[in-house]
Each structure stands twice: as structure tokens, then as C-alpha cells.
Amino acid sequence: MSNYVVEVNNLSKTYKGFKAVNGVNLNIKEGRIYGFLGPNGAGKSTTIRMILGLIKSSSGNIKVFDKSLKQNRSSILKNVGALVEAPSYYGHLNAYENLKIWAAIKGVDKEAIDNTLNLVGLYEHRKRKVSKFSLGMKQRLGIAQALIGDPELVILDEPTNGLDPMGIKEIRNLIVDLAKNHNKTIIVSSHILSEMELMVDDIGIINRGKILYEGSLLDLKAKYDSNLSLEDIFLDLTGGK
Ligand code: ADP
Ligand code: MG
């Protein structure tokens, strides 16, 4: 039994000879917030889509909850919640109704919806049409969708994309709350390294399909001058390439 919730070994994805993901290894520990960081086009979403079984890998292995994804896809995915790209929802329905549909799809009791709305701070807005929501509220509804069914592992692909500083802070507080108080393991990707520094425990830094560093944020910082930001460290790791 390994103590990793997700173990990715030598994972690659090739698009017409172009290696979007190139020999990636990831080890994600239980109960941690794992920042999957790298610039646009680095291979974050492609890796996440393979972990979620949404696209096939060209080579490599993925284990989730200590089981091979290939052999146990549906049982694994029942216990994984995800927000990928822009969440889809029905604008003409309210937040509660949207989650009710999602709960039905997932085969989950609708009693859990109020709790989830509370958790993401949308309970008081539950009767508002989603088309009237701010972008931050829509992102939180997307996270609520990911949380329906109370999965152990939550994967959020760029959940702060397009948000203002206040919206980013709200998402950050929510992610920290989920990991610290609700026993979730969270993978959160972002191309904005400075945003992640404030919430992640561990990081995987990816650039041009390859992992440049994986480990705790503190260990990485300890290797450098303590005044350096994660962005400075990234520039050092890539040599500006
Ligand atoms: P990130 O999420 O880190 O911004 P992506 O994983 O979306 O990066 O993309 C990694 C690379 O793979 C990019 O160069 C992108 O253009 C390419 N790519 C992603 N999806 C496809 C696809 N379906 N066909 C061809 N190239 C793709
Ligand atoms: Mg992406």
C-alpha cells in the first residue's frame, strides 16, 4: 500500500509527433494541496485529462487510490471530483437546480446539496439564476459540482482563471478549508505561480511537458534565497526557456 492518492509514472501524450506531456512522474499525498504549476501550454490540462480518464495516454501508468486507472476507471472516478476548463451549467436555472441535476447524474442524494452550497459560500444565492452570477460565483458553482458525492480527491484545473484578486482569495480560502477541514486531497493547477504560493503544500512544476521539480514548497524555497518568489525560482529552473 503506497501512501499516495495519485501516482503517475512516466506518462506521455503525443499529438502528431509533438510531445505535449513527456515522461511525467507525479506523487500526490493524501490530505495535501498539490499545486500543479507551469506556464500556458506546459501540459497541465493534458496531464489532468489523462488522470481523469478523459483522454488516453500515449504511454505510462496512472494509479489513483493505489489502483490502476486502466483497470478500475469507473470505481476510481466515483471518488474523484473535478473542475476542468469553464464549468458547464444551465444559466436559466438557479444554483440549487443546477446542483440537483448534477446530483442526479452522479446518483447522489439531493440532501447533500445544501451542505455543498454552504461549503462554497453560495447557499444564500441558491435561488438566483446562474446567468446572473459573477465569474467568481460561477467558479464556486463549478467547485460545488466537483464536490457533489463527497469525493476524496478533488482536481481543479485553473479554478482562479479570469478572477479578480478578491475572487482569487475566496477560491483560495475555499481550497484550504476543503483540505484542512474536510479531508480532501486537492490537485490545483495554475499558470500564475504567485497565486499558488499562498495555499499549496506540495508542488509539481511542469514546463514543455516535463517536470522540473516535485516536492514540498518549503523544501524548494529552502534551496533558494528565502526572498525569492516562486516565479523567480521558476525562471531559474527553466533558465528562461
Ligand atoms: P496547459 O494546460 O499547461 O496550458 P495543455 O495541456 O492544454 O497545457 O497543452 C499542452 C500542449 O499540448 C500545448 O502545446 C497544446 O497546444 C497541445 N495540445 C493540447 N491539446 C491538444 C490537442 N487535442 N491536439 C493537439 N495539440 C494539443
Ligand atoms: Mg490548461
Coordinates of C-alpha atoms and ligand atoms in Angstrom, one line a residue:
M1 CA 0.0 0.0 0.0
S2 CA 1.5 3.3 -1.0
N3 CA 0.6 6.5 0.8
Y4 CA -0.1 8.3 -2.5
V5 CA -3.6 9.2 -3.6
V6 CA -2.3 9.7 -7.2
E7 CA 0.9 8.1 -8.6
V8 CA 1.8 8.9 -12.2
N9 CA 4.7 7.1 -13.8
N10 CA 6.5 8.1 -17.0
L11 CA 3.3 9.5 -18.5
S12 CA 3.4 10.8 -22.0
K13 CA 0.9 12.2 -24.6
T14 CA 1.9 12.8 -28.2
Y15 CA -0.1 14.7 -30.7
K16 CA 1.1 14.1 -34.2
G17 CA 4.7 13.7 -33.1
F18 CA 4.6 16.6 -30.6
K19 CA 5.1 15.5 -27.0
A20 CA 2.6 17.6 -25.1
V21 CA 3.4 15.5 -22.0
N22 CA 6.8 13.9 -21.8
G23 CA 7.7 11.3 -19.2
V24 CA 5.9 12.9 -16.3
N25 CA 6.1 11.5 -12.8
L26 CA 3.8 12.7 -10.0
N27 CA 3.2 11.6 -6.4
I28 CA 0.3 13.2 -4.7
K29 CA -0.1 12.6 -0.9
E30 CA -3.3 12.3 1.0
G31 CA -4.8 15.4 2.6
R32 CA -2.4 17.8 0.8
I33 CA -3.0 20.7 -1.5
Y34 CA -0.9 19.9 -4.6
G35 CA -0.1 22.8 -6.9
F36 CA 0.4 21.7 -10.5
L37 CA 2.2 24.7 -11.9
G38 CA 3.5 25.8 -15.2
P39 CA 3.0 28.4 -18.0
N40 CA 0.3 28.1 -20.6
G41 CA 0.9 25.2 -22.9
A42 CA 3.1 23.4 -20.4
G43 CA 0.9 20.2 -20.4
K44 CA -1.1 20.7 -17.2
S45 CA -4.6 20.2 -18.7
T46 CA -3.4 17.3 -20.8
T47 CA -2.0 15.5 -17.8
I48 CA -5.1 16.2 -15.7
R49 CA -7.3 14.9 -18.5
M50 CA -5.4 11.7 -18.6
I51 CA -5.7 11.3 -14.8
L52 CA -9.4 11.8 -15.2
G53 CA -9.6 9.2 -17.9
L54 CA -10.9 11.8 -20.4
I55 CA -8.2 11.2 -22.9
K56 CA -5.9 8.2 -23.4
S57 CA -2.2 8.4 -22.6
S58 CA 0.3 7.5 -25.3
S59 CA 2.4 5.7 -22.7
G60 CA 2.9 5.5 -18.9
N61 CA 0.9 4.5 -15.9
I62 CA -1.6 6.1 -13.6
K63 CA -2.6 4.9 -10.2
V64 CA -5.4 6.5 -8.2
F65 CA -6.2 5.3 -4.7
D66 CA -3.5 2.7 -5.2
K67 CA -5.4 1.1 -8.1
S68 CA -4.6 1.2 -11.8
L69 CA -6.8 3.7 -13.7
K70 CA -6.9 1.4 -16.7
Q71 CA -8.5 -1.5 -14.8
N72 CA -10.6 0.4 -12.3
R73 CA -11.7 3.5 -14.1
S74 CA -15.3 3.8 -13.1
S75 CA -14.9 2.8 -9.4
I76 CA -12.0 5.3 -9.1
L77 CA -13.8 8.1 -10.8
K78 CA -16.8 7.8 -8.4
N79 CA -14.5 9.1 -5.8
V80 CA -12.9 11.9 -7.8
G81 CA -14.5 15.4 -8.3
A82 CA -13.2 17.7 -11.0
L83 CA -13.4 21.1 -12.4
V84 CA -11.9 21.3 -15.9
E85 CA -11.9 24.4 -18.0
A86 CA -15.0 26.5 -17.8
P87 CA -17.7 24.7 -15.8
S88 CA -20.9 23.9 -17.7
Y89 CA -24.2 24.8 -16.2
Y90 CA -27.7 25.9 -17.1
G91 CA -27.9 29.7 -17.0
H92 CA -31.6 29.8 -16.8
L93 CA -31.7 27.6 -13.7
N94 CA -30.7 28.6 -10.2
A95 CA -27.7 27.3 -8.3
Y96 CA -29.7 24.7 -6.4
E97 CA -31.4 23.4 -9.5
N98 CA -28.1 23.1 -11.3
L99 CA -26.6 21.0 -8.5
K100 CA -29.8 18.9 -8.3
I101 CA -29.2 17.9 -11.9
W102 CA -25.6 17.1 -11.1
A103 CA -26.5 15.1 -8.1
A104 CA -28.9 13.1 -10.2
I105 CA -26.3 12.4 -12.8
K106 CA -23.9 11.3 -10.1
G107 CA -26.5 9.2 -8.4
V108 CA -26.1 11.1 -5.2
D109 CA -28.8 12.1 -2.7
K110 CA -30.0 15.6 -3.2
E111 CA -30.0 16.2 0.6
A112 CA -26.2 16.8 0.2
I113 CA -26.8 19.9 -2.0
D114 CA -27.5 22.4 0.8
N115 CA -24.3 21.4 2.6
T116 CA -22.3 21.8 -0.6
L117 CA -23.8 25.2 -1.3
N118 CA -22.8 26.3 2.2
L119 CA -19.3 25.0 1.8
V120 CA -18.7 27.0 -1.4
G121 CA -20.5 30.1 0.1
L122 CA -23.4 30.0 -2.4
Y123 CA -26.2 29.0 0.0
E124 CA -27.7 32.5 0.2
H125 CA -27.6 32.8 -3.6
R126 CA -29.0 29.3 -4.2
K127 CA -32.3 30.7 -5.7
R128 CA -30.6 33.1 -8.1
K129 CA -30.3 32.3 -11.8
V130 CA -26.8 31.2 -12.6
S131 CA -26.7 33.6 -15.7
K132 CA -26.8 36.4 -13.1
F133 CA -23.8 35.1 -11.2
S134 CA -20.4 36.8 -11.3
L135 CA -17.5 34.8 -12.7
G136 CA -16.2 34.0 -9.2
M137 CA -19.6 32.7 -8.2
K138 CA -19.7 30.5 -11.4
Q139 CA -16.3 29.1 -10.5
R140 CA -17.5 28.3 -7.0
L141 CA -20.6 26.6 -8.5
G142 CA -18.1 24.6 -10.6
I143 CA -16.3 23.6 -7.5
A144 CA -19.6 22.7 -5.9
Q145 CA -20.3 20.4 -8.8
A146 CA -16.9 18.8 -8.2
L147 CA -17.8 18.3 -4.5
I148 CA -21.1 16.6 -5.1
G149 CA -20.8 13.0 -3.9
D150 CA -18.2 13.9 -1.3
P151 CA -15.1 12.7 -3.3
E152 CA -11.8 12.1 -1.5
L153 CA -9.8 13.6 -4.4
V154 CA -10.7 16.9 -6.0
I155 CA -8.9 18.1 -9.1
L156 CA -9.3 21.8 -10.1
D157 CA -7.8 22.9 -13.4
E158 CA -7.1 26.6 -13.2
P159 CA -10.0 27.4 -10.9
T160 CA -8.9 31.0 -10.5
N161 CA -8.6 31.8 -14.2
G162 CA -10.1 35.2 -15.0
L163 CA -10.9 36.1 -11.4
D164 CA -10.1 39.4 -9.8
P165 CA -7.9 39.4 -6.6
M166 CA -11.0 39.2 -4.3
G167 CA -12.4 36.2 -6.3
I168 CA -9.0 34.5 -6.2
K169 CA -8.8 35.0 -2.4
E170 CA -12.2 33.4 -2.0
I171 CA -11.3 30.4 -4.1
R172 CA -8.0 30.1 -2.1
N173 CA -9.8 30.1 1.2
L174 CA -12.2 27.5 0.0
I175 CA -9.5 25.2 -1.2
V176 CA -7.6 25.5 2.1
D177 CA -10.9 24.8 4.0
L178 CA -11.6 21.7 1.9
A179 CA -8.1 20.2 2.6
K180 CA -7.8 21.2 6.2
N181 CA -11.3 20.7 7.5
H182 CA -13.0 18.3 5.1
N183 CA -10.3 15.7 4.5
K184 CA -9.9 16.3 0.8
T185 CA -6.8 15.8 -1.3
I186 CA -6.7 18.6 -3.8
I187 CA -4.8 19.0 -7.0
V188 CA -5.0 22.6 -8.3
S189 CA -3.3 23.8 -11.4
S190 CA -2.4 27.3 -12.3
H191 CA -0.1 29.3 -14.6
I192 CA 0.1 32.1 -12.0
L193 CA 2.7 30.9 -9.6
S194 CA 2.4 33.8 -7.1
E195 CA -1.3 32.8 -6.5
M196 CA -0.4 29.3 -5.6
E197 CA 2.4 30.1 -3.2
L198 CA -0.1 31.1 -0.6
M199 CA -2.1 27.9 -0.5
V200 CA -0.2 24.8 -1.6
D201 CA 1.7 22.3 0.4
D202 CA 3.4 20.4 -2.4
I203 CA 4.1 21.4 -6.0
G204 CA 4.9 19.9 -9.3
I205 CA 6.4 22.3 -11.7
I206 CA 5.9 21.4 -15.4
N207 CA 7.4 23.2 -18.4
R208 CA 7.2 22.0 -22.1
G209 CA 5.7 18.7 -21.0
K210 CA 8.5 17.8 -18.4
I211 CA 8.5 18.0 -14.7
L212 CA 11.2 20.3 -13.4
Y213 CA 10.6 19.9 -9.7
E214 CA 8.3 17.9 -7.5
G215 CA 8.2 18.1 -3.7
S216 CA 7.2 20.4 -0.9
L217 CA 7.1 24.1 -1.5
L218 CA 9.1 24.6 1.7
D219 CA 11.9 22.3 0.5
L220 CA 12.1 24.1 -2.8
K221 CA 12.2 27.5 -1.0
A222 CA 14.8 26.3 1.4
K223 CA 17.1 25.5 -1.6
Y224 CA 16.9 29.2 -2.6
D225 CA 17.4 32.6 -1.0
S226 CA 14.3 32.9 1.1
N227 CA 13.5 36.2 -0.6
L228 CA 13.0 34.6 -3.9
S229 CA 9.4 34.3 -5.2
L230 CA 8.2 31.1 -6.8
E231 CA 8.3 33.0 -10.1
D232 CA 12.0 33.8 -9.7
I233 CA 12.6 30.1 -8.8
F234 CA 10.7 29.1 -11.9
L235 CA 12.9 31.3 -14.1
D236 CA 16.0 29.8 -12.5
L237 CA 14.7 26.2 -13.1
T238 CA 13.9 26.9 -16.8
G239 CA 16.9 29.1 -17.5
G240 CA 14.3 31.5 -19.1
K241 CA 13.3 28.9 -21.7
Ligands
ADP1 P1 -1.7 23.8 -20.2 O1 -2.9 23.3 -19.6 O2 -0.5 23.7 -19.3 O3 -1.8 25.2 -20.6 P2 -2.2 21.9 -22.3 O4 -2.0 20.6 -21.6 O5 -3.5 22.4 -22.6 O6 -1.3 23.0 -21.5 O7 -1.4 21.8 -23.7 C1 -0.1 21.3 -23.8 C2 0.4 21.4 -25.2 O8 -0.3 20.4 -26.0 C3 0.1 22.7 -25.9 O9 1.2 23.0 -26.8 C4 -1.2 22.5 -26.7 O10 -1.2 23.3 -27.8 C5 -1.0 21.0 -27.0 N1 -2.3 20.3 -27.2 C6 -3.2 20.2 -26.2 N2 -4.3 19.5 -26.6 C7 -4.1 19.2 -27.9 C8 -4.8 18.5 -29.0 N3 -6.0 18.0 -28.7 N4 -4.2 18.4 -30.2 C9 -3.0 18.9 -30.4 N5 -2.3 19.6 -29.5 C10 -2.8 19.7 -28.3
MG2 MG -4.7 24.2 -19.2

